[in-house]
Amino acid sequence: NDDLTIYDGWTPTEPFALFVHDFDAHVPGPWFTAANMHTFGDEGFTCTSESYRETYERAEGQVAADRAMAHVLTHYDGVVHGYDALVGRLLERLQARGLLERTIVIVTSNHGEDFGEHGPGIKHGALYDTTLRVPLVVAGPGIVGARVQTPVQGIDLAPTVLALALVPEDKSMDGVSFADLLAGGTAEPDRALRPLFSLTNARNLSVRTSTAKLIRTNEPDA
């Protein structure tokens, strides 16, 4: 929860894995008090617990499209800022228990949002980079502070976590560990050409390499 009270009495006595998942970025509002709500002139328009698309469409009926989008983005940025603060409090608790220096921390997301970058409106299920390129930050012992240029995908996280935890490789997994890249290694030339796949259903899918991308869809406005 917001105060992270669930972790206050927790001190692990053996290796642990903690998975913290939050849905707040899917809808506007939860991190804002009434004083922080963004309004436009006399409209007095505020966000509710609707989706961003529903919020935008409702706002567009009251104000110009660019102002409606600016309104939604204000709330989206506020939610992300709130979640960033939550992560900070969790790291502070790990540090207070003497665990942070020997813990691998991974921050990522399942998808982004398309806020009008590819046509009017908000696209939640499209396969453009605005939706598919998500944050991925990994920190901890043995990890260098460098940006990995080689493309990776969500299914690579599990084998990477196992490798960082020194668990023997499971060759049946579809993903490929990038733990060597986090340690400062250089990817083999063929890894940059490895195809990465994304889909929302069998008729809405994409494949890409580090230099090219193909989208096949019958839902261009998804």
mmCIF file of C-alpha atoms in Angstrom:
data_model
loop_
_atom_site.group_PDB
_atom_site.id
_atom_site.type_symbol
_atom_site.label_atom_id
_atom_site.label_comp_id
_atom_site.label_asym_id
_atom_site.label_seq_id
_atom_site.Cartn_x
_atom_site.Cartn_y
_atom_site.Cartn_z
ATOM 1 C CA ASN A 1 0.000 0.000 0.000
ATOM 2 C CA ASP A 2 0.977 3.648 -0.067
ATOM 3 C CA ASP A 3 2.753 3.466 3.301
ATOM 4 C CA LEU A 4 4.389 0.100 2.584
ATOM 5 C CA THR A 5 3.394 -0.992 6.089
ATOM 6 C CA ILE A 6 3.314 -4.580 4.883
ATOM 7 C CA TYR A 7 7.117 -4.540 4.759
ATOM 8 C CA ASP A 8 7.773 -2.782 8.072
ATOM 9 C CA GLY A 9 8.186 -5.958 10.114
ATOM 10 C CA TRP A 10 9.807 -8.012 7.369
ATOM 11 C CA THR A 11 13.436 -9.105 7.561
ATOM 12 C CA PRO A 12 14.317 -12.132 5.418
ATOM 13 C CA THR A 13 16.583 -14.795 6.875
ATOM 14 C CA GLU A 14 17.285 -16.516 3.549
ATOM 15 C CA PRO A 15 17.430 -15.604 -0.159
ATOM 16 C CA PHE A 16 14.174 -13.950 -1.206
ATOM 17 C CA ALA A 17 12.245 -12.750 -4.240
ATOM 18 C CA LEU A 18 9.813 -9.877 -3.844
ATOM 19 C CA PHE A 19 7.408 -9.022 -6.675
ATOM 20 C CA VAL A 20 5.616 -5.679 -6.392
ATOM 21 C CA HIS A 21 2.973 -5.067 -9.058
ATOM 22 C CA ASP A 22 0.810 -1.954 -9.234
ATOM 23 C CA PHE A 23 -2.047 -1.072 -11.593
ATOM 24 C CA ASP A 24 -2.325 2.617 -10.749
ATOM 25 C CA ALA A 25 -0.776 3.827 -14.010
ATOM 26 C CA HIS A 26 -3.672 2.270 -15.952
ATOM 27 C CA VAL A 27 -6.127 4.952 -14.833
ATOM 28 C CA PRO A 28 -5.755 8.599 -13.794
ATOM 29 C CA GLY A 29 -6.445 9.918 -10.347
ATOM 30 C CA PRO A 30 -5.240 7.687 -7.476
ATOM 31 C CA TRP A 31 -2.089 9.674 -6.690
ATOM 32 C CA PHE A 32 -3.777 13.065 -6.870
ATOM 33 C CA THR A 33 -5.639 14.967 -4.202
ATOM 34 C CA ALA A 34 -8.346 17.444 -5.142
ATOM 35 C CA ALA A 35 -5.845 20.303 -4.771
ATOM 36 C CA ASN A 36 -3.588 18.734 -7.396
ATOM 37 C CA MET A 37 -6.294 18.106 -9.985
ATOM 38 C CA HIS A 38 -5.635 19.925 -13.248
ATOM 39 C CA THR A 39 -8.504 22.069 -14.507
ATOM 40 C CA PHE A 40 -9.054 24.231 -17.565
ATOM 41 C CA GLY A 41 -10.535 27.659 -16.969
ATOM 42 C CA ASP A 42 -14.238 27.593 -16.255
ATOM 43 C CA GLU A 43 -14.729 23.984 -17.310
ATOM 44 C CA GLY A 44 -13.641 22.652 -13.918
ATOM 45 C CA PHE A 45 -12.848 19.362 -15.626
ATOM 46 C CA THR A 46 -11.094 16.694 -13.550
ATOM 47 C CA CYS A 47 -10.113 13.080 -14.082
ATOM 48 C CA THR A 48 -12.008 10.169 -12.547
ATOM 49 C CA SER A 49 -11.270 6.452 -12.382
ATOM 50 C CA GLU A 50 -12.032 5.963 -16.077
ATOM 51 C CA SER A 51 -9.405 4.687 -18.497
ATOM 52 C CA TYR A 52 -7.208 7.288 -20.183
ATOM 53 C CA ARG A 53 -9.073 6.773 -23.441
ATOM 54 C CA GLU A 54 -12.457 7.316 -21.762
ATOM 55 C CA THR A 55 -11.122 10.337 -19.904
ATOM 56 C CA TYR A 56 -9.764 11.844 -23.127
ATOM 57 C CA GLU A 57 -12.998 11.253 -25.023
ATOM 58 C CA ARG A 58 -15.042 12.831 -22.240
ATOM 59 C CA ALA A 59 -12.684 15.812 -22.045
ATOM 60 C CA GLU A 60 -12.704 16.281 -25.820
ATOM 61 C CA GLY A 61 -16.426 16.900 -25.597
ATOM 62 C CA GLN A 62 -15.759 19.863 -23.324
ATOM 63 C CA VAL A 63 -12.454 21.347 -24.474
ATOM 64 C CA ALA A 64 -10.261 21.341 -27.591
ATOM 65 C CA ALA A 65 -8.458 18.096 -28.425
ATOM 66 C CA ASP A 66 -4.986 19.419 -27.575
ATOM 67 C CA ARG A 67 -6.181 20.634 -24.183
ATOM 68 C CA ALA A 68 -7.920 17.322 -23.513
ATOM 69 C CA MET A 69 -4.697 15.448 -24.286
ATOM 70 C CA ALA A 70 -2.649 17.831 -22.126
ATOM 71 C CA HIS A 71 -5.088 17.196 -19.296
ATOM 72 C CA VAL A 72 -4.713 13.421 -19.571
ATOM 73 C CA LEU A 73 -0.909 13.675 -19.787
ATOM 74 C CA THR A 74 -0.842 15.789 -16.635
ATOM 75 C CA HIS A 75 -2.507 12.987 -14.731
ATOM 76 C CA TYR A 76 -0.427 10.262 -16.360
ATOM 77 C CA ASP A 77 2.766 12.071 -15.372
ATOM 78 C CA GLY A 78 1.417 12.486 -11.853
ATOM 79 C CA VAL A 79 0.694 8.785 -11.497
ATOM 80 C CA VAL A 80 4.165 7.846 -12.770
ATOM 81 C CA HIS A 81 5.713 10.337 -10.350
ATOM 82 C CA GLY A 82 3.737 8.782 -7.510
ATOM 83 C CA TYR A 83 4.874 5.294 -8.429
ATOM 84 C CA ASP A 84 8.463 6.518 -8.627
ATOM 85 C CA ALA A 85 8.126 7.728 -5.044
ATOM 86 C CA LEU A 86 6.742 4.339 -4.017
ATOM 87 C CA VAL A 87 9.775 2.580 -5.499
ATOM 88 C CA GLY A 88 11.998 5.004 -3.617
ATOM 89 C CA ARG A 89 10.358 4.125 -0.302
ATOM 90 C CA LEU A 90 10.779 0.434 -0.992
ATOM 91 C CA LEU A 91 14.498 0.937 -1.717
ATOM 92 C CA GLU A 92 14.847 2.926 1.501
ATOM 93 C CA ARG A 93 13.423 0.002 3.466
ATOM 94 C CA LEU A 94 15.809 -2.428 1.818
ATOM 95 C CA GLN A 95 18.709 -0.135 2.638
ATOM 96 C CA ALA A 96 17.590 0.258 6.261
ATOM 97 C CA ARG A 97 17.708 -3.527 6.635
ATOM 98 C CA GLY A 98 21.166 -3.767 5.081
ATOM 99 C CA LEU A 99 19.786 -5.613 2.050
ATOM 100 C CA LEU A 100 20.036 -3.115 -0.803
ATOM 101 C CA GLU A 101 23.757 -3.625 -1.517
ATOM 102 C CA ARG A 102 23.215 -7.374 -2.035
ATOM 103 C CA THR A 103 19.857 -7.290 -3.787
ATOM 104 C CA ILE A 104 19.142 -7.241 -7.524
ATOM 105 C CA VAL A 105 16.434 -4.644 -8.221
ATOM 106 C CA ILE A 106 14.504 -4.653 -11.505
ATOM 107 C CA VAL A 107 11.993 -1.964 -12.470
ATOM 108 C CA THR A 108 9.974 -2.477 -15.648
ATOM 109 C CA SER A 109 6.480 -2.240 -17.130
ATOM 110 C CA ASN A 110 4.209 -4.411 -19.231
ATOM 111 C CA HIS A 111 3.359 -1.733 -21.814
ATOM 112 C CA GLY A 112 3.306 1.972 -22.539
ATOM 113 C CA GLU A 113 0.598 4.248 -23.930
ATOM 114 C CA ASP A 114 0.184 5.989 -27.272
ATOM 115 C CA PHE A 115 -1.000 9.523 -26.493
ATOM 116 C CA GLY A 116 -1.809 10.734 -29.992
ATOM 117 C CA GLU A 117 1.629 10.026 -31.474
ATOM 118 C CA HIS A 118 0.074 7.869 -34.226
ATOM 119 C CA GLY A 119 -3.190 9.570 -35.027
ATOM 120 C CA PRO A 120 -5.862 11.134 -32.833
ATOM 121 C CA GLY A 121 -6.856 9.636 -29.507
ATOM 122 C CA ILE A 122 -5.206 7.182 -27.137
ATOM 123 C CA LYS A 123 -4.192 3.709 -28.309
ATOM 124 C CA HIS A 124 -3.765 1.128 -25.592
ATOM 125 C CA GLY A 125 -3.254 -2.000 -27.694
ATOM 126 C CA ALA A 126 -1.307 -0.727 -30.685
ATOM 127 C CA LEU A 127 2.101 -2.174 -31.558
ATOM 128 C CA TYR A 128 4.041 1.052 -32.077
ATOM 129 C CA ASP A 129 7.177 1.735 -30.038
ATOM 130 C CA THR A 130 5.242 4.149 -27.843
ATOM 131 C CA THR A 131 3.465 1.075 -26.457
ATOM 132 C CA LEU A 132 6.144 -1.612 -26.777
ATOM 133 C CA ARG A 133 9.300 0.192 -25.579
ATOM 134 C CA VAL A 134 8.991 0.086 -21.815
ATOM 135 C CA PRO A 135 11.327 1.077 -18.976
ATOM 136 C CA LEU A 136 13.783 -1.603 -17.892
ATOM 137 C CA VAL A 137 16.219 -0.675 -15.139
ATOM 138 C CA VAL A 138 18.407 -3.294 -13.440
ATOM 139 C CA ALA A 139 20.701 -2.466 -10.532
ATOM 140 C CA GLY A 140 22.659 -4.481 -8.005
ATOM 141 C CA PRO A 141 25.984 -6.182 -7.309
ATOM 142 C CA GLY A 142 28.022 -7.003 -10.409
ATOM 143 C CA ILE A 143 25.954 -4.792 -12.712
ATOM 144 C CA VAL A 144 27.716 -1.947 -14.465
ATOM 145 C CA GLY A 145 26.056 1.432 -14.890
ATOM 146 C CA ALA A 146 25.694 1.363 -18.658
ATOM 147 C CA ARG A 147 22.904 1.383 -21.209
ATOM 148 C CA VAL A 148 22.466 -1.933 -23.024
ATOM 149 C CA GLN A 149 21.927 -1.260 -26.715
ATOM 150 C CA THR A 150 21.029 -4.834 -27.690
ATOM 151 C CA PRO A 151 17.215 -5.248 -27.881
ATOM 152 C CA VAL A 152 15.662 -7.571 -25.300
ATOM 153 C CA GLN A 153 12.074 -8.587 -24.573
ATOM 154 C CA GLY A 154 9.864 -9.485 -21.631
ATOM 155 C CA ILE A 155 10.423 -13.241 -21.832
ATOM 156 C CA ASP A 156 14.160 -12.597 -21.325
ATOM 157 C CA LEU A 157 13.600 -11.407 -17.766
ATOM 158 C CA ALA A 158 13.061 -14.837 -16.185
ATOM 159 C CA PRO A 159 16.301 -16.448 -17.489
ATOM 160 C CA THR A 160 18.170 -13.222 -16.644
ATOM 161 C CA VAL A 161 16.944 -13.285 -13.042
ATOM 162 C CA LEU A 162 17.937 -16.945 -12.730
ATOM 163 C CA ALA A 163 21.399 -16.208 -14.118
ATOM 164 C CA LEU A 164 21.888 -13.282 -11.723
ATOM 165 C CA ALA A 165 20.833 -15.562 -8.857
ATOM 166 C CA LEU A 166 23.415 -18.158 -10.037
ATOM 167 C CA VAL A 167 20.685 -20.702 -10.761
ATOM 168 C CA PRO A 168 21.640 -23.256 -13.468
ATOM 169 C CA GLU A 169 20.296 -22.394 -16.916
ATOM 170 C CA ASP A 170 17.000 -23.948 -17.958
ATOM 171 C CA LYS A 171 17.394 -24.583 -21.682
ATOM 172 C CA SER A 172 13.652 -25.195 -22.120
ATOM 173 C CA MET A 173 12.908 -21.495 -21.556
ATOM 174 C CA ASP A 174 12.056 -19.398 -24.601
ATOM 175 C CA GLY A 175 13.792 -16.275 -23.312
ATOM 176 C CA VAL A 176 17.520 -15.517 -23.482
ATOM 177 C CA SER A 177 19.449 -14.219 -20.468
ATOM 178 C CA PHE A 178 21.089 -10.818 -20.871
ATOM 179 C CA ALA A 179 22.950 -11.042 -17.547
ATOM 180 C CA ASP A 180 26.258 -10.974 -19.427
ATOM 181 C CA LEU A 181 25.332 -7.601 -20.954
ATOM 182 C CA LEU A 182 24.475 -6.189 -17.532
ATOM 183 C CA ALA A 183 27.962 -7.152 -16.390
ATOM 184 C CA GLY A 184 29.508 -5.157 -19.222
ATOM 185 C CA GLY A 185 29.834 -7.894 -21.818
ATOM 186 C CA THR A 186 29.370 -7.439 -25.556
ATOM 187 C CA ALA A 187 26.571 -9.180 -27.418
ATOM 188 C CA GLU A 188 27.410 -11.542 -30.235
ATOM 189 C CA PRO A 189 26.653 -10.048 -33.682
ATOM 190 C CA ASP A 190 23.748 -12.439 -34.299
ATOM 191 C CA ARG A 191 21.979 -11.409 -31.099
ATOM 192 C CA ALA A 192 21.337 -7.939 -32.496
ATOM 193 C CA LEU A 193 19.515 -9.628 -35.404
ATOM 194 C CA ARG A 194 17.411 -11.860 -33.150
ATOM 195 C CA PRO A 195 13.714 -11.286 -33.946
ATOM 196 C CA LEU A 196 11.552 -9.941 -31.129
ATOM 197 C CA PHE A 197 7.827 -10.656 -31.222
ATOM 198 C CA SER A 198 4.829 -8.818 -29.768
ATOM 199 C CA LEU A 199 1.105 -9.429 -30.119
ATOM 200 C CA THR A 200 -2.273 -8.595 -28.642
ATOM 201 C CA ASN A 201 -4.061 -11.345 -30.592
ATOM 202 C CA ALA A 202 -3.440 -13.575 -33.609
ATOM 203 C CA ARG A 203 -4.395 -10.754 -36.010
ATOM 204 C CA ASN A 204 -2.450 -7.980 -34.313
ATOM 205 C CA LEU A 205 1.245 -8.759 -34.080
ATOM 206 C CA SER A 206 4.712 -7.379 -34.813
ATOM 207 C CA VAL A 207 8.283 -8.565 -35.250
ATOM 208 C CA ARG A 208 11.426 -6.459 -35.049
ATOM 209 C CA THR A 209 15.196 -6.527 -34.965
ATOM 210 C CA SER A 210 17.503 -3.734 -33.856
ATOM 211 C CA THR A 211 17.169 -2.069 -37.282
ATOM 212 C CA ALA A 212 13.729 -2.928 -38.694
ATOM 213 C CA LYS A 213 10.148 -3.593 -37.630
ATOM 214 C CA LEU A 214 7.047 -5.112 -39.231
ATOM 215 C CA ILE A 215 3.499 -4.680 -37.924
ATOM 216 C CA ARG A 216 0.700 -6.903 -39.265
ATOM 217 C CA THR A 217 -2.738 -5.910 -38.069
ATOM 218 C CA ASN A 218 -6.375 -5.550 -38.980
ATOM 219 C CA GLU A 219 -6.817 -3.175 -36.037
ATOM 220 C CA PRO A 220 -4.852 -0.055 -37.086
ATOM 221 C CA ASP A 221 -6.670 2.092 -34.539
ATOM 222 C CA ALA A 222 -6.437 -0.337 -31.598
#
